[in-house]
PDB file of C-alpha atoms and ligand atoms in Angstrom:
ATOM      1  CA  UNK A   1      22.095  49.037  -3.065  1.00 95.00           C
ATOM      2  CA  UNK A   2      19.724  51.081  -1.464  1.00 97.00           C
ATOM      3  CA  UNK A   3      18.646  54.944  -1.321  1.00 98.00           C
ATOM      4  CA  UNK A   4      18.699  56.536   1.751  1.00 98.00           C
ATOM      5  CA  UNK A   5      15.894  57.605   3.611  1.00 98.00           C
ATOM      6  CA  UNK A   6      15.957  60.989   2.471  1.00 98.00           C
ATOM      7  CA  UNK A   7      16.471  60.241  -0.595  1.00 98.00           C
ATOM      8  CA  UNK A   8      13.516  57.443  -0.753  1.00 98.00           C
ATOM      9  CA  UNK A   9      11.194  59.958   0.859  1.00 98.00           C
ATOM     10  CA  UNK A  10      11.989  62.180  -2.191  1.00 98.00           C
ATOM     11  CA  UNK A  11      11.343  59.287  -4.582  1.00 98.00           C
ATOM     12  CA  UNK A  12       8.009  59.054  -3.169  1.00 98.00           C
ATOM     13  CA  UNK A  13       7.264  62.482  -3.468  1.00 98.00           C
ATOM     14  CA  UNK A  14       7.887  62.697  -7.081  1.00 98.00           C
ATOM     15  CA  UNK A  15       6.333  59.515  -7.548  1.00 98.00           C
ATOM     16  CA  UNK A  16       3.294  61.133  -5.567  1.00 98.00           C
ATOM     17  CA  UNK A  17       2.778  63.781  -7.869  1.00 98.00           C
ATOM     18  CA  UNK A  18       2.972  61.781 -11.255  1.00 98.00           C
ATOM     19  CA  UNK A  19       0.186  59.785  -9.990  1.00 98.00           C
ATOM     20  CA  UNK A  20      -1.695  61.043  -6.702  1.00 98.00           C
ATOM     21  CA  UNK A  21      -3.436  58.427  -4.643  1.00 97.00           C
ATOM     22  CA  UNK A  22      -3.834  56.654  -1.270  1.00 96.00           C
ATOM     23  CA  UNK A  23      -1.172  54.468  -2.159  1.00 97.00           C
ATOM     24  CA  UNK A  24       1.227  56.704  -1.371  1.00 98.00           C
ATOM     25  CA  UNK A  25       0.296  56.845   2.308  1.00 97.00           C
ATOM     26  CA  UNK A  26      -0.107  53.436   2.624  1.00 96.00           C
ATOM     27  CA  UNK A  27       3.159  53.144   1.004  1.00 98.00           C
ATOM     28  CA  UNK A  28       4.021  55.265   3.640  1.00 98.00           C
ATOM     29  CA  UNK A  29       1.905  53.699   6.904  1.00 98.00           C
ATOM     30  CA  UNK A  30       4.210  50.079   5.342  1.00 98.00           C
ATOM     31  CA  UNK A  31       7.351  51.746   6.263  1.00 98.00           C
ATOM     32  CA  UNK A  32       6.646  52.695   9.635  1.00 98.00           C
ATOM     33  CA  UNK A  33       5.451  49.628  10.499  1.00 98.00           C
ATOM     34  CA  UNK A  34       8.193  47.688   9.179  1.00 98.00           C
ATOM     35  CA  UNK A  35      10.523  50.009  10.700  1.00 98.00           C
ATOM     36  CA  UNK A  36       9.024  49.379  14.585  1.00 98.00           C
ATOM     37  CA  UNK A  37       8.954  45.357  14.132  1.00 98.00           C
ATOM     38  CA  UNK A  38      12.840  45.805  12.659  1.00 98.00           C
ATOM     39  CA  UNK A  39      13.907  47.627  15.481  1.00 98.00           C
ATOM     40  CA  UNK A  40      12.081  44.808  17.735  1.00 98.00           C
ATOM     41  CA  UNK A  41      13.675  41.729  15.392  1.00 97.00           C
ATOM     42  CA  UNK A  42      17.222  40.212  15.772  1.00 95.00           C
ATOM     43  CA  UNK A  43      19.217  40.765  12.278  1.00 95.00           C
ATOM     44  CA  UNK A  44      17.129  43.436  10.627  1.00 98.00           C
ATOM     45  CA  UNK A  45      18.563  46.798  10.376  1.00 98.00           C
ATOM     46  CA  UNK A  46      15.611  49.210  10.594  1.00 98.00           C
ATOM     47  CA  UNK A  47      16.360  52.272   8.764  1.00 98.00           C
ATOM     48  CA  UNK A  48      16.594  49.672   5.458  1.00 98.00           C
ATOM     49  CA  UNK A  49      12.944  47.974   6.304  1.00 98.00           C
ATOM     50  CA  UNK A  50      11.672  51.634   6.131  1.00 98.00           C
ATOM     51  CA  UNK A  51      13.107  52.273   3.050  1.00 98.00           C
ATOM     52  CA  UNK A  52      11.714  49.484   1.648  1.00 98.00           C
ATOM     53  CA  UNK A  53       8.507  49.672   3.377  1.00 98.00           C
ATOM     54  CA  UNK A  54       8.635  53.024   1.383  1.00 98.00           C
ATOM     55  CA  UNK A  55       9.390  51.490  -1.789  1.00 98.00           C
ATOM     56  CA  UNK A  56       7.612  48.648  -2.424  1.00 98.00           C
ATOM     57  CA  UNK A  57       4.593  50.217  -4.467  1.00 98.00           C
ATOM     58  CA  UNK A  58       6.653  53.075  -6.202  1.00 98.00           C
ATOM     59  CA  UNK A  59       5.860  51.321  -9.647  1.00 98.00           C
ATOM     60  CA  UNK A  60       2.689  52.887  -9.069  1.00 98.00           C
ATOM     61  CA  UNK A  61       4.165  56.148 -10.134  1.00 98.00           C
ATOM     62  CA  UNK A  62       3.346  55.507 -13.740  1.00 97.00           C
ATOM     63  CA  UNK A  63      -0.120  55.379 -13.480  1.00 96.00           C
ATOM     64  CA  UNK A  64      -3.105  53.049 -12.300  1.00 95.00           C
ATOM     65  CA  UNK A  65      -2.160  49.219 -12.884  1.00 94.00           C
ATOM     66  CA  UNK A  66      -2.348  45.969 -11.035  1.00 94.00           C
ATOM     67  CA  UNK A  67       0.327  43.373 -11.962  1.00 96.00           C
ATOM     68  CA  UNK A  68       1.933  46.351 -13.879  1.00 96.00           C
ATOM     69  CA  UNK A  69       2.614  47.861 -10.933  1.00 97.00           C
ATOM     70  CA  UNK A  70       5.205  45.652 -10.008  1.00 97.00           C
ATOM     71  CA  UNK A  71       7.694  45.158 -12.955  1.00 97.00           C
ATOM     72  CA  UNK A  72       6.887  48.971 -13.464  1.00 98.00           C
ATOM     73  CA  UNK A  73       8.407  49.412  -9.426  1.00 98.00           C
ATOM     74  CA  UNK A  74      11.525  46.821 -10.078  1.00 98.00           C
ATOM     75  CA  UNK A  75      12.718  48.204 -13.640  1.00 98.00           C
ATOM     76  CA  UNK A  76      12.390  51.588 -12.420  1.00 98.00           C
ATOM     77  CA  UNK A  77      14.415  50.952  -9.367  1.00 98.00           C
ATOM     78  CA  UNK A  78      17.070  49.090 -11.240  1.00 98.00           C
ATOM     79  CA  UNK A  79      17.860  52.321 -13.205  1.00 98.00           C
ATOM     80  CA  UNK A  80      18.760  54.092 -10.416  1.00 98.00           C
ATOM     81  CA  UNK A  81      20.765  51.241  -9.173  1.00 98.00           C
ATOM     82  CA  UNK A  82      18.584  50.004  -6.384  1.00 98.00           C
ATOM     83  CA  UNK A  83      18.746  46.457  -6.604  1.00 98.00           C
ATOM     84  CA  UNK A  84      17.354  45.801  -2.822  1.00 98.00           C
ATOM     85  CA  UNK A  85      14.650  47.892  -3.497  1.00 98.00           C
ATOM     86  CA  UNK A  86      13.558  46.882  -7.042  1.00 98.00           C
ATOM     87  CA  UNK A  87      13.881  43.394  -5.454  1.00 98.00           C
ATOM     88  CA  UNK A  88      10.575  43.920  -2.681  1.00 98.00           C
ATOM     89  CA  UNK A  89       9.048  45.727  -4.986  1.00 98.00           C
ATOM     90  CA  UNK A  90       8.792  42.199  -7.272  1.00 97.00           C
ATOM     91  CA  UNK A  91       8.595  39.806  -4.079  1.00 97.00           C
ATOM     92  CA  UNK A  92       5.816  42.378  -1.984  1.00 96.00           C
ATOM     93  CA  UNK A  93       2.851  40.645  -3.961  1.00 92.00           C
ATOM     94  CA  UNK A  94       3.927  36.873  -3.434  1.00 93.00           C
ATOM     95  CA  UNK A  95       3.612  36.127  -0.433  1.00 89.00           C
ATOM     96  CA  UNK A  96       4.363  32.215  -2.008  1.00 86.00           C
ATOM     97  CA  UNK A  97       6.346  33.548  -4.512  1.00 89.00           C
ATOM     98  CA  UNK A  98       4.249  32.680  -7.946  1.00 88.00           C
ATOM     99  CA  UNK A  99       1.974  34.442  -9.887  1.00 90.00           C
ATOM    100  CA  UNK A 100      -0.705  31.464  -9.238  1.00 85.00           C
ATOM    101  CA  UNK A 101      -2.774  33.691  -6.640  1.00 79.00           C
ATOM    102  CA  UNK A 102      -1.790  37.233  -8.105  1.00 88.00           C
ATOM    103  CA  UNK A 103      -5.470  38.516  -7.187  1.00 86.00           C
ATOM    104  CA  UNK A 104      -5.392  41.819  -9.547  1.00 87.00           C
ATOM    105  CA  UNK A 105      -5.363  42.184 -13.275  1.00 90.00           C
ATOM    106  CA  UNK A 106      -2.570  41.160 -15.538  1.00 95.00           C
ATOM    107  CA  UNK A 107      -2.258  44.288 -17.328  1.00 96.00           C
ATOM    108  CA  UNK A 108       1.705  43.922 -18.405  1.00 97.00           C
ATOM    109  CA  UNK A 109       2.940  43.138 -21.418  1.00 96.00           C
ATOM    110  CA  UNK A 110       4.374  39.663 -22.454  1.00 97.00           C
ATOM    111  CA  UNK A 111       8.101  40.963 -21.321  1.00 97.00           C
ATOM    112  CA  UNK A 112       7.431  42.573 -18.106  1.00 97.00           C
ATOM    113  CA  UNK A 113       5.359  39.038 -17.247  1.00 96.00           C
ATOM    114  CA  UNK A 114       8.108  37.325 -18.396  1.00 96.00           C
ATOM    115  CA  UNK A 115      10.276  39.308 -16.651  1.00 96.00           C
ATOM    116  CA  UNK A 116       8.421  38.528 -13.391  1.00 97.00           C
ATOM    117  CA  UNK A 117       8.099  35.037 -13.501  1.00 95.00           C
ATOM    118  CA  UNK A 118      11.731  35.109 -14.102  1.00 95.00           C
ATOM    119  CA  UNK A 119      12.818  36.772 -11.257  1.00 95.00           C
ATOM    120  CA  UNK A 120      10.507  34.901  -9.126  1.00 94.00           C
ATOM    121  CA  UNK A 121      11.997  31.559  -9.739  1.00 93.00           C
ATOM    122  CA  UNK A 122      15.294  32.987  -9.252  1.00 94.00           C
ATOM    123  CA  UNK A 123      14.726  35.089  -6.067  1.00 94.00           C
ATOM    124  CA  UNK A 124      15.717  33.653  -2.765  1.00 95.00           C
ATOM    125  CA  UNK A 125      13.411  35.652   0.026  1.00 96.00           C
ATOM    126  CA  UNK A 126      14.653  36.613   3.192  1.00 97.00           C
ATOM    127  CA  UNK A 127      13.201  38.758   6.198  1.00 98.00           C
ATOM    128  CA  UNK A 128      12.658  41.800   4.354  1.00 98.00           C
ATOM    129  CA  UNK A 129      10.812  40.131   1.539  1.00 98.00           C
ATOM    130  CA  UNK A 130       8.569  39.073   4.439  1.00 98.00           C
ATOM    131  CA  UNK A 131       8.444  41.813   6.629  1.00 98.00           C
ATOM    132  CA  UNK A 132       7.487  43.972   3.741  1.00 98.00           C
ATOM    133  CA  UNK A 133       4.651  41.538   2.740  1.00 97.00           C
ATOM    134  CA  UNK A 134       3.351  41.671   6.443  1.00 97.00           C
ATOM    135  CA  UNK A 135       3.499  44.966   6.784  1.00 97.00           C
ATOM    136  CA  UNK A 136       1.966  45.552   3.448  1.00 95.00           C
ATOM    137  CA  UNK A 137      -1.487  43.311   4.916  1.00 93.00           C
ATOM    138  CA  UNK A 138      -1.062  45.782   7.627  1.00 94.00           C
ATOM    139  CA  UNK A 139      -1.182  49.261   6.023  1.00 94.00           C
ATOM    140  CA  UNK A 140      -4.416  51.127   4.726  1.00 91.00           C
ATOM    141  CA  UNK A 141      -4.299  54.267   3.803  1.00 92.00           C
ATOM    142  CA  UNK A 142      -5.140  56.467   6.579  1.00 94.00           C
ATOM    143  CA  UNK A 143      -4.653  53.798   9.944  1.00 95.00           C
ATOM    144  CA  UNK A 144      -3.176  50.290  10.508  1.00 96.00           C
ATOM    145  CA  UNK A 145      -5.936  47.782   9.728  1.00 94.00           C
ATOM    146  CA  UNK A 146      -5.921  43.787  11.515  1.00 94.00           C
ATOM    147  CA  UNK A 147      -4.814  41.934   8.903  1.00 93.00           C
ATOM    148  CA  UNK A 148      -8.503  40.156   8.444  1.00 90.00           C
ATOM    149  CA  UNK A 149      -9.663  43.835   7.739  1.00 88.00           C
ATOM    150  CA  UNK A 150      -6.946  44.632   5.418  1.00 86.00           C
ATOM    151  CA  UNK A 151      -7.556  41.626   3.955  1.00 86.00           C
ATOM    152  CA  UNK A 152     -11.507  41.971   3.397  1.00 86.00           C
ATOM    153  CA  UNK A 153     -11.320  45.228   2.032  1.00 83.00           C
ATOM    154  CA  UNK A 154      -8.962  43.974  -1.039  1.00 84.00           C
ATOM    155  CA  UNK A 155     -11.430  41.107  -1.331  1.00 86.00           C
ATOM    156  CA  UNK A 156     -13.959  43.153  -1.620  1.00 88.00           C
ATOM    157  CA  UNK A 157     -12.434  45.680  -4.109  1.00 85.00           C
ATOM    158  CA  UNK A 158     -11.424  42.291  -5.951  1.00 83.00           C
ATOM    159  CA  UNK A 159     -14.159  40.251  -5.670  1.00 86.00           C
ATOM    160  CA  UNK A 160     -12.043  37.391  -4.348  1.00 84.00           C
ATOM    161  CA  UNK A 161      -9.342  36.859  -2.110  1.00 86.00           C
ATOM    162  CA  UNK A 162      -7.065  32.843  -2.639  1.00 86.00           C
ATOM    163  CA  UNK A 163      -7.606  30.941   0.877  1.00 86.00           C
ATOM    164  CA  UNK A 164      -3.703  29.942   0.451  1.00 86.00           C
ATOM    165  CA  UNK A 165      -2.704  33.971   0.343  1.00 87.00           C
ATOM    166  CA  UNK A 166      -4.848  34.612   3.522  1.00 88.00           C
ATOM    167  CA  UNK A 167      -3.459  31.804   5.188  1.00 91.00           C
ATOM    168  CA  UNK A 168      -0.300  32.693   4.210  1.00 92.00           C
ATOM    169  CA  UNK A 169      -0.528  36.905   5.591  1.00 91.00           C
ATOM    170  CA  UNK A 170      -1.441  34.863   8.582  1.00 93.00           C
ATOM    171  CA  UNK A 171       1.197  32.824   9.008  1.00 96.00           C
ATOM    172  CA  UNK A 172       3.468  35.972   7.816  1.00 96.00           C
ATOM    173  CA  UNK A 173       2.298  37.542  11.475  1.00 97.00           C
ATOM    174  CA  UNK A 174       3.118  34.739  13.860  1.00 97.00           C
ATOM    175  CA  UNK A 175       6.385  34.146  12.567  1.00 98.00           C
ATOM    176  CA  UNK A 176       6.745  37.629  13.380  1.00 98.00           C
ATOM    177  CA  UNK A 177       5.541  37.598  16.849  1.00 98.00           C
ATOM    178  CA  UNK A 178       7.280  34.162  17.310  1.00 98.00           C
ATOM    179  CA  UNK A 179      10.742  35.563  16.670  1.00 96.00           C
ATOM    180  CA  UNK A 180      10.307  38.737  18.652  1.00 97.00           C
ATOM    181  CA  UNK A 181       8.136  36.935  21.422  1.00 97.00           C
ATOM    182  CA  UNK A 182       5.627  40.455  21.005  1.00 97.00           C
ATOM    183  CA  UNK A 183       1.735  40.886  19.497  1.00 97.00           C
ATOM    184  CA  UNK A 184       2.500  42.727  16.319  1.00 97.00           C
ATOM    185  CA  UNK A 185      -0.178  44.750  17.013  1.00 97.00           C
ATOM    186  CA  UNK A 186       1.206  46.296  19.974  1.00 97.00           C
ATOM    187  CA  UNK A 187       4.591  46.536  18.587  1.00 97.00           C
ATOM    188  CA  UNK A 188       3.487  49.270  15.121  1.00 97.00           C
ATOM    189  CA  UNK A 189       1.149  51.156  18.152  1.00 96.00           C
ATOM    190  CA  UNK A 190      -1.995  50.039  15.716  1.00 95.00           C
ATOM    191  CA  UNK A 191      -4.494  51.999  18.264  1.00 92.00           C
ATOM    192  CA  UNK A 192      -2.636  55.158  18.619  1.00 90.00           C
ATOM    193  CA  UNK A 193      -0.843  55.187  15.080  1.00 92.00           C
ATOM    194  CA  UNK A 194      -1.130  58.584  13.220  1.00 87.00           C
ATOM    195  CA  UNK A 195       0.123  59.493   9.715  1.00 82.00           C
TER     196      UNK A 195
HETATM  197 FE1  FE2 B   1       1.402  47.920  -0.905  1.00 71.58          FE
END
């Protein structure tokens, strides 16, 4: 089950104010671009990948965290009932689904990590799982970055960045552009983008 847009939007806003930061904008800058490749890409229904796109990070409503972030985003979106949401928000930071090259801190407690691993062995990804993880190498917080910018800047907030991750964002994009036969660059208006 998902929100609907305007009720997503709302989420955000809330979310927003409990804990302000450029996250939300790049939560923001996500759904737009997953919404334009969608519209482009056989199967995916577009008004969903911007909900998502909108979604993904809305753990981050509960304050600054890393790993936190993301069992914080899936059990709050399982208590309003959004399963398809609560679900990118877990998958958006495994891009090879385990925890091996989780780049940020483990701040969670022993359940929500066991919760995660969990749900990671369980969870079968589809397109939205990946779109959402593209787009998420995509979005800064002001513009749409290349994905080697993107990239750089969280290895440089980090102090590291896993080879296998940045191969893997990488990848992420030409399956895109294979499928809908378009740079994905061109298709999210990266040049002329405005928030
Ligand atoms: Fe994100």
């Amino acid at each position: 089950m998902l929100p609907t847009r305007e009720e997503a939007e709302k989420i955000l806003k809330e979310a927003e104010k409990c804990n302000p930061g450029a996250w939300s904008n790049h939560s923001r800058i996500t759904a737009c671009c997953a919404e334009k490749i969608a519209e482009k890409f056989d199967g995916l229904d577009s008004e969903k990948a911007y909900i998502l796109g909108l979604l993904h990070d809305i753990g981050r409503k509960f304050g600054v965290s890393h790993l936190r972030h993301v069992s914080d985003g899936y059990s709050y979106m399982m208590s309003l009932g959004f399963d398809e949401a609560a679900k990118i928000c877990l998958t958006h930071s495994f891009n090879s689904q385990t925890l091996d090259d989780y780049i940020g801190r483990f701040d969670t407690t022993k359940d929500e990590l066991r919760l995660i691993e969990d749900k990671l062995k369980s969870i079968e990804m589809n397109d939205y799982d990946r779109l959402i993880q593209l787009c998420d190498s995509l979005a800064g917080s002001e513009k749409i970055l290349n994905i080697e910018e993107r990239i750089a800047d969280v290895k440089r907030r980090y102090g590291q960045y896993p080879q296998e991750k940045w191969n893997k964002n990488l990848q992420l994009k030409q399956y895109f552009e294979n499928k809908i036969g378009k740079d994905i660059y061109t298709v999210v208006g990266k040049d002329h983008f405005k928030i």
